[in-house]
Coordinates of N, CA, C and O in Angstrom, one line a residue:
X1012 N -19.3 -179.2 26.9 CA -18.3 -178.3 26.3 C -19.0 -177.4 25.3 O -18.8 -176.2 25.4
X1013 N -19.6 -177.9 24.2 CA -20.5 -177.3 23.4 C -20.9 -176.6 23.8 O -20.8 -175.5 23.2
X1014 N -21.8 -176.6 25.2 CA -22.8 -175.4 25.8 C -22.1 -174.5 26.0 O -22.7 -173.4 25.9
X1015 N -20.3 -174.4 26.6 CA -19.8 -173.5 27.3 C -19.3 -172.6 25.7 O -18.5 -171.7 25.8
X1016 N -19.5 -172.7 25.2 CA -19.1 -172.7 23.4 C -20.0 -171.3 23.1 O -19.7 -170.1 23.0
X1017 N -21.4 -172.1 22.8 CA -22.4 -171.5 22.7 C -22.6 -170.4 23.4 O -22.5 -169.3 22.8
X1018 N -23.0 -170.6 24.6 CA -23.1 -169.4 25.6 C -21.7 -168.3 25.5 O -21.7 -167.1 25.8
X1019 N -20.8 -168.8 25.3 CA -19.5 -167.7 25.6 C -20.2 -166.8 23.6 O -20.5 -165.6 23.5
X1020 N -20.1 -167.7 22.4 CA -20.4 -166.8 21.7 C -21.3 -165.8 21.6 O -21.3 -164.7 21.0
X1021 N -22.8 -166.8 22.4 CA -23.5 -165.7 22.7 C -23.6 -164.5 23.1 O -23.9 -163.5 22.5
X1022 N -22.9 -164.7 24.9 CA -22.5 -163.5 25.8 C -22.1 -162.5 24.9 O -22.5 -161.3 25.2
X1023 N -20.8 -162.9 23.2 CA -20.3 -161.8 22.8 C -21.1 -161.3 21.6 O -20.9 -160.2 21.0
X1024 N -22.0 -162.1 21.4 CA -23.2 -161.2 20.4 C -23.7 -160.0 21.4 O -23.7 -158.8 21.4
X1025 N -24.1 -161.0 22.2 CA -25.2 -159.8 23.5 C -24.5 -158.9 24.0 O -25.1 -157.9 23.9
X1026 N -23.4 -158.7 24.6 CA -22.8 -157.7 25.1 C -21.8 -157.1 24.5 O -21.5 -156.0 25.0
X1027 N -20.9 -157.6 23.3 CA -20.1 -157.3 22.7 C -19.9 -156.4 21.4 O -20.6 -155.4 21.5
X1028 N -19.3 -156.5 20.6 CA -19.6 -156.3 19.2 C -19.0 -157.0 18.1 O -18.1 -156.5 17.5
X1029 N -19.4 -157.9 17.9 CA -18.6 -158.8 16.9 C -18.3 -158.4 15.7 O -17.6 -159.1 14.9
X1030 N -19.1 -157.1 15.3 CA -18.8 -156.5 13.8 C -17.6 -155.7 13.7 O -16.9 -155.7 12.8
X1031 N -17.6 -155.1 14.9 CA -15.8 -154.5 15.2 C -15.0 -155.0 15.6 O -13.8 -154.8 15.3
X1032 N -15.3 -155.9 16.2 CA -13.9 -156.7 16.5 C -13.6 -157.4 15.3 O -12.5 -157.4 14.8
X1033 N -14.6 -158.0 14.7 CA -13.7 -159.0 13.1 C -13.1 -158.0 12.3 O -12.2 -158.3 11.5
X1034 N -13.6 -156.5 12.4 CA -13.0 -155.4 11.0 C -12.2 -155.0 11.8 O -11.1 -154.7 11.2
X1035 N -12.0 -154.8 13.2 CA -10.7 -154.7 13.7 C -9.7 -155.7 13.4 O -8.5 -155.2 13.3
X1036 N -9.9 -157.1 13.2 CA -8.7 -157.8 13.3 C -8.6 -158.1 11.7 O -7.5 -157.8 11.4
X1037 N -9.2 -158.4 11.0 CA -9.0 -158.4 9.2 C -8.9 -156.8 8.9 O -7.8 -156.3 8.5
X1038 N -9.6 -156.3 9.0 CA -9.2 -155.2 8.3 C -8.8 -154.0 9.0 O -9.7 -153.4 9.6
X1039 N -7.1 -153.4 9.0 CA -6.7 -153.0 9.7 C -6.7 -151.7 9.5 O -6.8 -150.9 10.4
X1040 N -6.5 -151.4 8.1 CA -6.2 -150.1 7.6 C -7.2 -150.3 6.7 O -6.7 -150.1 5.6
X1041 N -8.5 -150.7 6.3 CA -9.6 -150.2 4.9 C -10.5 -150.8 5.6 O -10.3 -151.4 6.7
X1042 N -11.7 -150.6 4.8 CA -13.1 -150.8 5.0 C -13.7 -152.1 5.1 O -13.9 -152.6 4.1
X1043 N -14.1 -152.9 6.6 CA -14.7 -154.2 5.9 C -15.9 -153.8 5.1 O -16.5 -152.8 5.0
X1044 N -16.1 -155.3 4.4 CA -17.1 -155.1 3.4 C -18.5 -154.7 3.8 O -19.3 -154.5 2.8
X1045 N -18.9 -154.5 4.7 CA -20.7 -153.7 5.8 C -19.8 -152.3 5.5 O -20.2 -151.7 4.5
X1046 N -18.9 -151.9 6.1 CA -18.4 -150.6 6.2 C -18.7 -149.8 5.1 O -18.6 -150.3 4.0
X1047 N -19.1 -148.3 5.4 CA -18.3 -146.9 3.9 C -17.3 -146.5 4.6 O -17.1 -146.8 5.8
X1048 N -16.6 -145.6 4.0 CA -15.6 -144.3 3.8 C -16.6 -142.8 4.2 O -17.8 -142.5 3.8
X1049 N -15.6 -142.3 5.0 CA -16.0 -140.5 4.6 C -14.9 -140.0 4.3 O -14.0 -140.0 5.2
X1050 N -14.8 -139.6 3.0 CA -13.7 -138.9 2.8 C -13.9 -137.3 3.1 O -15.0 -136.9 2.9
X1051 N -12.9 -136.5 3.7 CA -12.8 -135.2 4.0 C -11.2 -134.4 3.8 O -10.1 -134.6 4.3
X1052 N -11.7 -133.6 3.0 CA -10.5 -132.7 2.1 C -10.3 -131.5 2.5 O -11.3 -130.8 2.4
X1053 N -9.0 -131.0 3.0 CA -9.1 -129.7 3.4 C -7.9 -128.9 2.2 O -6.6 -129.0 2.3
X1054 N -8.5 -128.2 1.4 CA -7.7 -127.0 0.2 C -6.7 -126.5 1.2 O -5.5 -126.2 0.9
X1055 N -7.0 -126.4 2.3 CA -5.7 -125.4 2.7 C -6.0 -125.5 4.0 O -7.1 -125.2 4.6
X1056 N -4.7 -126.2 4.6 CA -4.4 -126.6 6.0 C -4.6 -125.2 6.9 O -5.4 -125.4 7.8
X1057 N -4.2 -124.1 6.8 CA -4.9 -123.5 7.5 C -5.5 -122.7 7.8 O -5.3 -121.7 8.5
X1058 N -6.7 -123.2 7.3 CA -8.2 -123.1 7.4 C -9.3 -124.2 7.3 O -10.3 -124.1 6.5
X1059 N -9.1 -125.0 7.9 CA -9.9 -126.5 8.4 C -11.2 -126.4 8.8 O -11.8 -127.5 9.1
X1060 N -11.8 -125.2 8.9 CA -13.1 -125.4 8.3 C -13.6 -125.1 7.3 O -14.8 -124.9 7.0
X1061 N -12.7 -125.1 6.7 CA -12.8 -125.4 5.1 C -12.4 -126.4 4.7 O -11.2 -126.6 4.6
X1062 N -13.6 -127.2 4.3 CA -13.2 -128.9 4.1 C -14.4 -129.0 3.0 O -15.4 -128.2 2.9
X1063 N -14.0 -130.3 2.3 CA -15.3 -131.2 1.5 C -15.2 -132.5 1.8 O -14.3 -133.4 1.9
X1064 N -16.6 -132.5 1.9 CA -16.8 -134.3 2.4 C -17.6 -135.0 1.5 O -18.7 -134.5 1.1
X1065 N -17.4 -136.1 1.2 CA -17.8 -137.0 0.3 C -17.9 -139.0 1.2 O -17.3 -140.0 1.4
X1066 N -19.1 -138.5 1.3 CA -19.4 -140.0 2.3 C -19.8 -141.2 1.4 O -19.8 -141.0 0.2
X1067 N -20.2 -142.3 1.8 CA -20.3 -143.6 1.3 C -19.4 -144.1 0.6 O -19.9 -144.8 -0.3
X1068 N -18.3 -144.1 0.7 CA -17.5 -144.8 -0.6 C -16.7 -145.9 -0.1 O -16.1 -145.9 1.0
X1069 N -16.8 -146.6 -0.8 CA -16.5 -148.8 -0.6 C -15.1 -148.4 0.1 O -15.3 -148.5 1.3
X1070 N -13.8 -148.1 0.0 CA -13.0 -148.4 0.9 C -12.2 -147.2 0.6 O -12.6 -146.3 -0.1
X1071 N -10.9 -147.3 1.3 CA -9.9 -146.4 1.1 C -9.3 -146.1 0.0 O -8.9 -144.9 0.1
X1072 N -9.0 -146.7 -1.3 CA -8.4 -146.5 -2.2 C -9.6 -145.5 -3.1 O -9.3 -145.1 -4.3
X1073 N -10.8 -145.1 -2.5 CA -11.9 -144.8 -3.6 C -11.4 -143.2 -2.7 O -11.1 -142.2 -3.4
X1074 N -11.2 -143.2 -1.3 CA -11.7 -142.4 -0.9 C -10.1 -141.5 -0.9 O -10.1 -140.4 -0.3
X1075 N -8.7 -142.1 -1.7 CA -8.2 -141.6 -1.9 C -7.9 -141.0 -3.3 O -7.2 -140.1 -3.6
X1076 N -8.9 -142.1 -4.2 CA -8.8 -141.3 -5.2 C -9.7 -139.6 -5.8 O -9.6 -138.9 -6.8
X1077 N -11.0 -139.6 -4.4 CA -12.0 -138.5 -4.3 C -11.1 -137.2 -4.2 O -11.3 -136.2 -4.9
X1078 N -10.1 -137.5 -3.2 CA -9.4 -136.5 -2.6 C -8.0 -135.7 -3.5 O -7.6 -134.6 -3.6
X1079 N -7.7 -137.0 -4.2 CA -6.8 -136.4 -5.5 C -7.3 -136.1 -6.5 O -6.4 -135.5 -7.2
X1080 N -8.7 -136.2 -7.2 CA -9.1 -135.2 -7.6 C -9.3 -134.0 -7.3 O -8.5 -133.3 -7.9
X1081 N -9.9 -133.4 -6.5 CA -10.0 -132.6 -5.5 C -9.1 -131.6 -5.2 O -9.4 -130.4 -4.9
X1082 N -7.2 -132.3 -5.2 CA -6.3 -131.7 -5.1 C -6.0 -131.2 -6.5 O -5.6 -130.0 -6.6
X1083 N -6.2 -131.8 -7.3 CA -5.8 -132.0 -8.7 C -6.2 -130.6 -9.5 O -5.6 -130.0 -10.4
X1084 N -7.7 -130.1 -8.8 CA -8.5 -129.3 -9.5 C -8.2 -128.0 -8.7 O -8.6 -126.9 -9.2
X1085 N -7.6 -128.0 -7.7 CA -6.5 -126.8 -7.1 C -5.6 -127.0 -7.1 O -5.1 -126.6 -6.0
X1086 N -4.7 -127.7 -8.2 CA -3.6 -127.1 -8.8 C -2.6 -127.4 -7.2 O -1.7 -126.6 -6.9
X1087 N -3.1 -128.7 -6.4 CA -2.3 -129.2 -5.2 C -2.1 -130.2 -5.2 O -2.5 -130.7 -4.2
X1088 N -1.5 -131.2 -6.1 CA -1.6 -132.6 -6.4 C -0.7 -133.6 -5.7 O -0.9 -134.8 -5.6
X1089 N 0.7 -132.6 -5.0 CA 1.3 -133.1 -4.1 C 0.8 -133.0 -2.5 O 1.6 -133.2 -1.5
X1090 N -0.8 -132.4 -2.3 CA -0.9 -131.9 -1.0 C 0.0 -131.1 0.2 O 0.1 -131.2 1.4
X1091 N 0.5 -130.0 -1.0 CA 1.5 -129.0 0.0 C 0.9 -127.8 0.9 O 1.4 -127.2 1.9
X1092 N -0.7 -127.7 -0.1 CA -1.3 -126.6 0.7 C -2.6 -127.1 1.7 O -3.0 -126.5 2.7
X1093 N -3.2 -128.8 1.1 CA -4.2 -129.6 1.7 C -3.6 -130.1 2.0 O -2.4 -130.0 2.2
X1094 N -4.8 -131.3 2.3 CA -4.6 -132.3 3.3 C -5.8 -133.0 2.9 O -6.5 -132.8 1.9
X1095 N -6.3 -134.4 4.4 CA -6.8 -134.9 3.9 C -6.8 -136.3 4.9 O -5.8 -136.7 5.6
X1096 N -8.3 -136.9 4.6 CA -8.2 -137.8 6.1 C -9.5 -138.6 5.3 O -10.6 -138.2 4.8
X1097 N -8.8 -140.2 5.5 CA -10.4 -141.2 5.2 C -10.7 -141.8 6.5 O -9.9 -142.5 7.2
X1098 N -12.3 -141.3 7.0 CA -12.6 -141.9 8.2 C -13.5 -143.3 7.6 O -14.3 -143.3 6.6
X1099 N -13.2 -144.7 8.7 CA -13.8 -145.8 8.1 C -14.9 -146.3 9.1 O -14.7 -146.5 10.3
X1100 N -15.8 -146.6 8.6 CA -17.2 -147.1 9.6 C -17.3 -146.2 10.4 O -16.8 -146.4 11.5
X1101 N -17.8 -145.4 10.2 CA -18.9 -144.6 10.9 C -19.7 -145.3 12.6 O -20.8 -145.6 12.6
X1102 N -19.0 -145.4 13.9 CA -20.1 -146.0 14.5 C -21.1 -145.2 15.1 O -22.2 -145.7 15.0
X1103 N -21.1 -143.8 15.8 CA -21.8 -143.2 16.2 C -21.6 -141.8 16.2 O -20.5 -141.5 15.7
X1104 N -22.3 -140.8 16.7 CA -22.6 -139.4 17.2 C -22.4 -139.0 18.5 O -22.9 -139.5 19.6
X1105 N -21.6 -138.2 18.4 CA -21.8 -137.8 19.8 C -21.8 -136.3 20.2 O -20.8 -135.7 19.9
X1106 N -22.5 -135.6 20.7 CA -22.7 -134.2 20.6 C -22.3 -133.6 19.2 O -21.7 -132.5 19.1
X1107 N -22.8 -134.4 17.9 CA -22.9 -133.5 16.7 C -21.3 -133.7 16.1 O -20.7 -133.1 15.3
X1108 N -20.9 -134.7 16.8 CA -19.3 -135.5 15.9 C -19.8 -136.6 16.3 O -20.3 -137.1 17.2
X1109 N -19.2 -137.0 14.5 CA -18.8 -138.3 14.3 C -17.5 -139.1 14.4 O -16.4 -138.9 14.0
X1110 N -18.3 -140.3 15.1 CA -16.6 -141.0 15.8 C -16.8 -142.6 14.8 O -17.7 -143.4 14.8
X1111 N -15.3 -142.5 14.2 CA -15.5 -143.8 13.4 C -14.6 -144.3 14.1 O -13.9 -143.7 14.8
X1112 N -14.4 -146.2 13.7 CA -13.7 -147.1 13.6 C -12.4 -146.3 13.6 O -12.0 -145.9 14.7
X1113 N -11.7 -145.9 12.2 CA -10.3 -145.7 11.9 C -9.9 -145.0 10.9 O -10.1 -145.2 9.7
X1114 N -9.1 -144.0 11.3 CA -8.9 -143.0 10.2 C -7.5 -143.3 9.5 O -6.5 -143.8 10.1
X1115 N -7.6 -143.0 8.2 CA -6.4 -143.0 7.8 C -5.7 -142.3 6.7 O -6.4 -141.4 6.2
X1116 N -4.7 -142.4 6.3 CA -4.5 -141.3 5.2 C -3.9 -141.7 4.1 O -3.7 -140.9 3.2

């Protein structure tokens, strides 16, 4: 019984990802504790390539307080002209975007 134990948790090291799935199931909306934040701020919705990004930060509450400064200092503190998106764990690249875990606002 043990062995079939063993081997099934192995299979899910080896082929799996056990680091997403546990921050998938604890942490639903913030950062597990391995995870950063990228926070990305847009002054004015429309014009979305115009943004500021501010990466590494420990969870969501940091990366919402990046972004209300931010608003704060353009005189947008209710985000009527911005906006604004915290992406969480970073897992990879793909043609020059990055695709994380879970975005939230």
């Amino acid at each position: 019984m043990w062995l079939i134990v063993i081997a099934a948790i192995g299979a899910w090291f080896y082929w799996g990802n056990p680091t997403l799935n546990v921050a998938n199931q604890f942490w639903k909306n913030d950062a597990a504790p391995w995870e950063k934040v990228t926070a990305i701020y847009f002054p004015d919705n429309l014009k979305t390539y115009d943004h500021m990004v501010t990466e590494d930060l420990n969870n969501v509450a940091e990366c919402r307080n990046v972004v209300k400064i931010q608003a704060n200092l353009r005189n947008d503190p209710d985000f009527h002209r911005g906006s604004y998106i915290c992406n969480v764990g970073k897992e990879r690249e793909e043609g020059g975007i990055s695709i994380y875990r879970l975005s939230v606002r």
